[in-house]
Tab-separated table of C-alpha atoms and ligand atoms in Angstrom:
chain	number	residue	atom	x	y	z
A	5	MET	CA	-13.247	-13.451	23.092
A	6	SER	CA	-12.207	-16.876	24.358
A	7	PRO	CA	-8.667	-18.142	24.922
A	8	SER	CA	-8.465	-21.861	24.144
A	9	ASN	CA	-5.004	-22.851	25.429
A	10	SER	CA	-2.711	-22.051	28.348
A	11	ALA	CA	0.277	-19.679	28.319
A	12	ALA	CA	3.169	-20.015	25.893
A	13	LYS	CA	6.900	-20.410	26.722
A	14	GLY	CA	8.982	-19.369	23.705
A	15	PRO	CA	9.206	-16.064	21.777
A	16	VAL	CA	5.627	-15.276	20.836
A	17	ALA	CA	4.169	-14.079	17.541
A	18	LEU	CA	0.572	-12.790	17.481
A	19	ILE	CA	-1.046	-12.958	14.064
A	20	THR	CA	-4.477	-11.527	13.277
A	21	GLY	CA	-6.516	-13.224	10.558
A	22	ALA	CA	-4.513	-16.388	11.187
A	23	SER	CA	-7.200	-19.013	10.528
A	24	ARG	CA	-6.619	-19.120	6.753
A	25	GLY	CA	-4.971	-17.418	3.791
A	26	ILE	CA	-1.789	-15.379	4.199
A	27	GLY	CA	-2.230	-15.146	7.988
A	28	PHE	CA	-2.301	-18.923	8.448
A	29	GLU	CA	0.831	-19.247	6.285
A	30	LEU	CA	2.539	-16.524	8.328
A	31	ALA	CA	1.628	-18.416	11.493
A	32	LYS	CA	3.170	-21.588	10.064
A	33	VAL	CA	6.378	-19.815	9.000
A	34	SER	CA	6.608	-18.186	12.442
A	35	ALA	CA	6.079	-21.553	14.169
A	36	GLY	CA	8.621	-23.184	11.832
A	37	ASN	CA	11.120	-20.578	13.045
A	38	GLY	CA	10.521	-21.433	16.702
A	39	HIS	CA	7.857	-18.924	17.717
A	40	ASP	CA	4.911	-19.865	19.843
A	41	VAL	CA	1.922	-18.332	18.117
A	42	VAL	CA	-1.265	-16.535	19.142
A	43	LEU	CA	-3.837	-16.936	16.396
A	44	VAL	CA	-6.655	-14.391	16.144
A	45	ALA	CA	-9.797	-14.435	13.969
A	46	ARG	CA	-13.576	-14.551	14.366
A	47	LYS	CA	-14.326	-18.271	14.039
A	48	LEU	CA	-13.211	-20.474	16.921
A	49	ASP	CA	-13.504	-23.810	15.078
A	50	ALA	CA	-11.250	-22.663	12.218
A	51	LEU	CA	-8.774	-21.171	14.707
A	52	GLU	CA	-8.665	-24.359	16.766
A	53	ALA	CA	-8.090	-26.456	13.647
A	54	ALA	CA	-5.228	-24.126	12.631
A	55	ALA	CA	-3.746	-24.199	16.163
A	56	GLY	CA	-3.956	-28.010	16.332
A	57	MET	CA	-2.221	-28.374	12.975
A	58	ILE	CA	0.569	-25.964	13.990
A	59	GLU	CA	1.163	-27.597	17.392
A	60	GLY	CA	1.255	-31.058	15.794
A	61	LYS	CA	3.619	-30.112	12.988
A	62	PHE	CA	5.992	-27.637	14.641
A	63	GLY	CA	5.965	-28.593	18.354
A	64	VAL	CA	5.301	-25.016	19.532
A	65	ARG	CA	2.383	-23.637	21.545
A	66	ALA	CA	-0.500	-22.278	19.481
A	67	ILE	CA	-3.075	-20.222	21.371
A	68	ALA	CA	-6.393	-19.382	19.738
A	69	ILE	CA	-8.165	-16.130	20.629
A	70	VAL	CA	-11.481	-15.219	19.058
A	71	ALA	CA	-11.854	-11.517	18.246
A	72	ASP	CA	-13.947	-9.602	15.750
A	73	LEU	CA	-11.727	-6.674	14.830
A	74	SER	CA	-14.655	-4.802	13.291
A	75	ASP	CA	-15.699	-4.183	16.919
A	76	PRO	CA	-13.865	-1.019	18.090
A	77	ASP	CA	-13.442	-2.543	21.592
A	78	ALA	CA	-11.818	-5.750	20.290
A	79	PRO	CA	-8.168	-4.554	20.110
A	80	GLN	CA	-8.160	-3.476	23.786
A	81	GLN	CA	-9.933	-6.715	24.803
A	82	LEU	CA	-7.398	-8.747	22.803
A	83	HIS	CA	-4.510	-6.930	24.498
A	84	ASP	CA	-6.109	-7.459	27.931
A	85	SER	CA	-6.560	-11.169	27.189
A	86	VAL	CA	-2.906	-11.517	26.175
A	87	VAL	CA	-1.734	-9.672	29.314
A	88	ALA	CA	-4.020	-11.816	31.512
A	89	GLN	CA	-2.333	-14.926	30.068
A	90	GLN	CA	1.091	-13.396	30.889
A	91	LEU	CA	2.169	-13.531	27.280
A	92	GLU	CA	4.838	-11.127	26.032
A	93	ILE	CA	4.354	-10.491	22.334
A	94	ASP	CA	7.685	-10.306	20.460
A	95	VAL	CA	6.155	-10.264	16.981
A	96	LEU	CA	2.875	-8.569	16.020
A	97	ILE	CA	1.514	-9.298	12.558
A	98	ASN	CA	-1.526	-7.177	11.677
A	99	ASN	CA	-2.803	-9.318	8.827
A	100	ALA	CA	-6.621	-9.452	9.180
A	101	GLY	CA	-8.283	-7.442	6.454
A	102	PHE	CA	-10.742	-7.588	3.596
A	103	GLY	CA	-11.825	-5.689	0.487
A	104	LEU	CA	-14.985	-4.866	-1.423
A	105	GLY	CA	-15.276	-4.303	-5.175
A	106	GLY	CA	-17.778	-2.097	-7.010
A	107	GLU	CA	-18.653	1.484	-7.949
A	108	PHE	CA	-18.379	3.593	-4.798
A	109	LEU	CA	-21.924	4.971	-5.077
A	110	GLU	CA	-23.296	1.418	-5.233
A	111	THR	CA	-21.272	-0.381	-2.571
A	112	ASP	CA	-22.528	-0.998	0.963
A	113	LEU	CA	-21.388	1.834	3.232
A	114	GLU	CA	-21.781	-0.240	6.388
A	115	ARG	CA	-19.390	-2.848	5.001
A	116	GLU	CA	-16.913	-0.115	4.040
A	117	VAL	CA	-16.996	1.434	7.509
A	118	GLU	CA	-16.380	-2.068	8.902
A	119	MET	CA	-13.450	-2.380	6.470
A	120	ILE	CA	-11.915	0.863	7.693
A	121	GLN	CA	-12.268	-0.405	11.271
A	122	VAL	CA	-10.532	-3.730	10.498
A	123	ASN	CA	-7.927	-2.585	7.937
A	124	VAL	CA	-7.043	0.802	9.449
A	125	THR	CA	-8.331	1.469	12.967
A	126	ALA	CA	-7.668	-1.960	14.493
A	127	VAL	CA	-4.157	-1.987	12.961
A	128	THR	CA	-3.509	1.407	14.570
A	129	GLN	CA	-4.973	0.361	17.940
A	130	LEU	CA	-3.094	-2.958	18.102
A	131	THR	CA	0.183	-1.363	17.054
A	132	LYS	CA	-0.096	1.260	19.794
A	133	LEU	CA	-1.084	-1.312	22.429
A	134	PHE	CA	1.626	-3.875	21.658
A	135	ALA	CA	4.480	-1.571	20.559
A	136	ALA	CA	4.657	0.007	24.024
A	137	GLY	CA	5.733	-3.281	25.663
A	138	MET	CA	8.169	-4.022	22.841
A	139	VAL	CA	9.879	-0.647	23.209
A	140	LYS	CA	10.122	-1.169	26.983
A	141	ARG	CA	11.831	-4.545	26.369
A	142	ARG	CA	13.877	-2.965	23.548
A	143	ARG	CA	13.016	-5.714	21.099
A	144	GLY	CA	10.162	-6.476	18.743
A	145	ARG	CA	8.976	-6.950	15.201
A	146	ILE	CA	5.759	-5.515	13.793
A	147	MET	CA	4.466	-6.358	10.327
A	148	ASN	CA	1.383	-4.763	8.816
A	149	LEU	CA	-0.312	-6.178	5.734
A	150	ALA	CA	-0.481	-3.429	3.145
A	151	SER	CA	-0.722	-4.392	-0.544
A	152	THR	CA	0.411	-3.273	-3.986
A	153	ALA	CA	-2.936	-1.427	-3.752
A	154	ALA	CA	-1.188	0.967	-1.353
A	155	PHE	CA	0.742	2.686	-4.155
A	156	GLN	CA	-2.067	4.127	-6.282
A	157	PRO	CA	-5.778	5.008	-6.145
A	158	GLY	CA	-8.093	2.077	-6.965
A	159	PRO	CA	-11.276	2.962	-8.852
A	160	LEU	CA	-13.896	0.193	-8.361
A	161	MET	CA	-12.278	-0.652	-5.042
A	162	ALA	CA	-11.725	2.875	-3.790
A	163	VAL	CA	-12.036	2.370	-0.048
A	164	TYR	CA	-9.875	-0.768	0.055
A	165	TYR	CA	-7.005	0.876	-1.867
A	166	ALA	CA	-7.214	3.895	0.450
A	167	THR	CA	-7.046	1.671	3.564
A	168	LYS	CA	-3.850	0.070	2.253
A	169	ALA	CA	-2.303	3.467	1.411
A	170	TYR	CA	-2.897	4.322	5.077
A	171	VAL	CA	-1.259	1.100	6.265
A	172	LEU	CA	1.861	1.721	4.162
A	173	SER	CA	2.202	5.386	5.150
A	174	PHE	CA	1.525	4.678	8.839
A	175	SER	CA	3.979	1.757	8.942
A	176	GLU	CA	6.821	3.681	7.304
A	177	ALA	CA	6.285	6.680	9.582
A	178	ILE	CA	6.368	4.718	12.832
A	179	ALA	CA	9.283	2.599	11.567
A	180	GLU	CA	11.237	5.862	11.464
A	181	GLU	CA	9.959	6.973	14.883
A	182	LEU	CA	10.976	3.632	16.406
A	183	ARG	CA	14.424	3.548	14.764
A	184	ALA	CA	16.946	2.956	17.588
A	185	THR	CA	14.397	1.341	19.937
A	186	GLY	CA	15.077	-2.258	18.889
A	187	VAL	CA	11.567	-2.454	17.380
A	188	THR	CA	11.151	-2.599	13.603
A	189	VAL	CA	8.045	-2.098	11.467
A	190	THR	CA	7.533	-3.732	8.077
A	191	ALA	CA	4.760	-3.119	5.527
A	192	LEU	CA	4.212	-6.288	3.491
A	193	CYS	CA	2.831	-5.414	0.043
A	194	PRO	CA	1.632	-8.493	-1.860
A	195	GLY	CA	-0.068	-8.355	-5.237
A	196	ALA	CA	-2.941	-10.731	-6.100
A	197	THR	CA	-2.618	-13.846	-3.925
A	198	ALA	CA	-4.573	-17.115	-4.001
A	199	THR	CA	-6.762	-16.986	-0.866
A	200	ASP	CA	-10.458	-16.384	-0.095
A	201	PHE	CA	-9.802	-12.642	-0.402
A	202	ALA	CA	-11.002	-12.197	-4.031
A	203	GLU	CA	-14.237	-14.080	-3.433
A	204	THR	CA	-14.987	-12.154	-0.232
A	205	ALA	CA	-14.346	-8.874	-2.083
A	206	GLN	CA	-16.401	-10.017	-5.109
A	207	ILE	CA	-13.483	-9.360	-7.459
A	208	SER	CA	-12.674	-12.908	-8.662
A	209	ASN	CA	-13.522	-11.997	-12.282
A	210	THR	CA	-11.345	-8.903	-12.507
A	211	ARG	CA	-8.337	-8.651	-14.849
A	212	LEU	CA	-6.202	-8.442	-11.706
A	213	PHE	CA	-7.164	-11.952	-10.592
A	214	GLN	CA	-7.833	-13.514	-14.009
A	215	LYS	CA	-5.048	-12.188	-16.215
A	216	LEU	CA	-2.090	-10.942	-14.241
A	217	GLY	CA	-0.944	-14.010	-12.303
A	218	VAL	CA	-1.679	-14.925	-8.702
A	219	ALA	CA	0.983	-15.730	-6.064
A	220	SER	CA	0.675	-18.491	-3.463
A	221	ALA	CA	0.009	-17.444	0.132
A	222	ASP	CA	2.904	-19.628	1.242
A	223	ARG	CA	5.403	-17.728	-0.953
A	224	ILE	CA	4.105	-14.359	0.286
A	225	ALA	CA	4.411	-15.487	3.908
A	226	GLN	CA	7.972	-16.804	3.485
A	227	TYR	CA	9.018	-13.555	1.796
A	228	GLY	CA	7.272	-11.372	4.377
A	229	TYR	CA	8.634	-13.235	7.389
A	230	LYS	CA	12.245	-12.907	6.156
A	231	ALA	CA	11.802	-9.201	5.371
A	232	MET	CA	10.259	-8.622	8.811
A	233	MET	CA	13.087	-10.419	10.639
A	234	ARG	CA	15.644	-8.351	8.669
A	235	GLY	CA	13.756	-5.229	9.770
A	236	GLU	CA	12.968	-4.069	6.227
A	237	ARG	CA	10.418	-1.264	6.079
A	238	GLU	CA	8.760	-2.200	2.797
A	239	ALA	CA	8.470	-5.779	1.524
A	240	LEU	CA	7.296	-6.127	-2.093
A	241	PRO	CA	7.330	-9.807	-3.064
A	242	GLY	CA	6.732	-9.584	-6.852
A	243	TRP	CA	9.488	-8.428	-9.260
A	244	ARG	CA	6.795	-7.286	-11.721
A	245	ASP	CA	5.111	-5.273	-8.979
A	246	LYS	CA	8.456	-3.693	-8.061
A	247	LEU	CA	8.910	-2.597	-11.692
A	248	MET	CA	5.331	-1.359	-11.938
A	249	ILE	CA	5.607	0.744	-8.787
A	250	GLN	CA	8.900	2.292	-9.909
A	251	SER	CA	7.422	3.214	-13.291
A	252	GLU	CA	4.283	4.633	-11.634
A	253	ARG	CA	6.498	7.150	-9.839
A	254	LEU	CA	7.345	8.702	-13.233
A	255	THR	CA	3.817	8.503	-14.708
A	256	PRO	CA	1.096	11.191	-14.318
A	257	ARG	CA	-1.206	10.214	-11.438
A	258	ARG	CA	-4.330	10.542	-13.574
A	259	LEU	CA	-2.996	7.971	-16.053
A	260	VAL	CA	-1.953	5.652	-13.230
A	261	THR	CA	-5.497	5.868	-11.848
A	262	LYS	CA	-6.975	5.044	-15.267
A	263	ILE	CA	-4.760	1.967	-15.621
A	264	SER	CA	-5.636	0.933	-12.083
A	265	ARG	CA	-9.317	1.054	-13.046
A	266	MET	CA	-8.696	-1.186	-16.076
A	267	VAL	CA	-7.015	-3.745	-13.827
A	268	GLN	CA	-10.017	-3.699	-11.466
A	269	GLU	CA	-12.546	-4.158	-14.289
A	270	ASN	CA	-13.925	-7.574	-15.133
A	271	ARG	CA	-11.943	-9.357	-17.834
B	316	LIG	N1	-5.168	-12.151	-1.204
B	316	LIG	C1	-4.737	-11.060	-1.830
B	316	LIG	O1	-4.784	-10.946	-3.078
B	316	LIG	C2	-4.110	-9.948	-1.024
B	316	LIG	C3	-3.245	-9.042	-1.693
B	316	LIG	C4	-2.679	-8.007	-0.965
B	316	LIG	C5	-2.942	-7.859	0.387
B	316	LIG	N2	-3.781	-8.745	1.009
B	316	LIG	C6	-4.049	-8.527	2.441
B	316	LIG	O2	-3.616	-9.679	3.150
B	316	LIG	C7	-4.365	-9.811	4.358
B	316	LIG	C8	-4.874	-11.246	4.485
B	316	LIG	O3	-5.749	-11.500	3.406
B	316	LIG	P1	-6.006	-12.959	2.821
B	316	LIG	O4	-5.850	-12.856	1.365
B	316	LIG	O5	-5.230	-13.970	3.563
B	316	LIG	O6	-7.593	-13.054	3.135
B	316	LIG	P2	-8.506	-14.284	3.626
B	316	LIG	O7	-8.030	-15.563	3.032
B	316	LIG	O8	-9.896	-13.828	3.338
B	316	LIG	O9	-8.255	-14.341	5.203
B	316	LIG	C9	-8.673	-13.301	6.037
B	316	LIG	C10	-8.382	-13.638	7.479
B	316	LIG	O10	-8.797	-12.536	8.294
B	316	LIG	C11	-9.773	-12.985	9.247
B	316	LIG	N3	-10.741	-11.893	9.442
B	316	LIG	C12	-11.585	-11.360	8.532
B	316	LIG	N4	-12.359	-10.436	9.101
B	316	LIG	C13	-11.998	-10.371	10.405
B	316	LIG	C14	-12.459	-9.618	11.518
B	316	LIG	N5	-13.467	-8.748	11.416
B	316	LIG	N6	-11.858	-9.802	12.713
B	316	LIG	C15	-10.871	-10.714	12.846
B	316	LIG	N7	-10.396	-11.466	11.844
B	316	LIG	C16	-10.969	-11.297	10.628
B	316	LIG	C17	-10.382	-14.246	8.619
B	316	LIG	O11	-10.913	-15.157	9.572
B	316	LIG	P3	-12.470	-15.119	10.065
B	316	LIG	O12	-13.307	-14.974	8.827
B	316	LIG	O13	-12.671	-16.385	10.801
B	316	LIG	O14	-12.551	-13.938	10.966
B	316	LIG	C18	-9.148	-14.851	7.956
B	316	LIG	O15	-8.382	-15.545	8.917
B	316	LIG	C19	-5.479	-8.756	4.290
B	316	LIG	O16	-5.093	-7.632	5.055
B	316	LIG	C20	-5.525	-8.396	2.804
B	316	LIG	O17	-5.993	-7.079	2.589
B	316	LIG	C21	-4.366	-9.783	0.340
């Protein structure tokens, strides 16, 4: 873990997975709204390029911290690094995450355990570590990246869908616990979005990514940032997704699961 810049001065947003995709867009929206930003991901060169672009365009401080959140010790080390730099985190965005497509009996278990560490355990660890200071200061915003995948089981991507169900449930529960503390918690639930995600998960050829329309990461970030600052608990950017999730509530779960499988199949 290696900090690349000195301490920030303004309100600070820490964004995991900020080197590209939705996280980078969230970092830009945060910077555009006057936040200094702490950018976290595994690759220092990509982080430094992102930080340089943000500092040049928005005139805020951008601090790059390398962390591999699949390492169970990384959240504590990240928190220690932030404290050592005397940074107070006003906004925590747990965005880093990845998926993996395929029949559960054929997918790589090691990769799935890593996914649970990044998508679930690190989100839990970082939220606990950073929320404590926010509650003490009686102000803070936390946003966790869930997904439309959070609302139903996902055959052919079973572990990923389950990690996002956790993120949504966890976020809503602690949002209620933290009500009246000045700290809000938002679960951002995008549908398919144009980033490296689909390629990493080996699901680029699915109906979901080929047939159903893909949002831009910039639009998702703008929507999520506004919802987070308003303190909304659940942020669902797509009107079609909103309709789908409402109708799922009235549909037998077995049928919902079957439809979910069709969406995850190759076109
Ligand atoms: N794109 C979609 O369709 C979609 C839809 C719904 C929800 N989401 C969620 O949105 C979030 C962001 O996804 P994205 O689409 O922006 O994906 P992406 O383009 O693949 O970006 C992932 C980011 O996370 C970082 N990352 C990956 N593994 C990491 C690790 N072990 N430790 C630290 N950082 C790590 C990556 O940087 P390094 O590789 O340098 O570490 C990168 O900055 C994820 O939680 C994803 O589940 C995505």
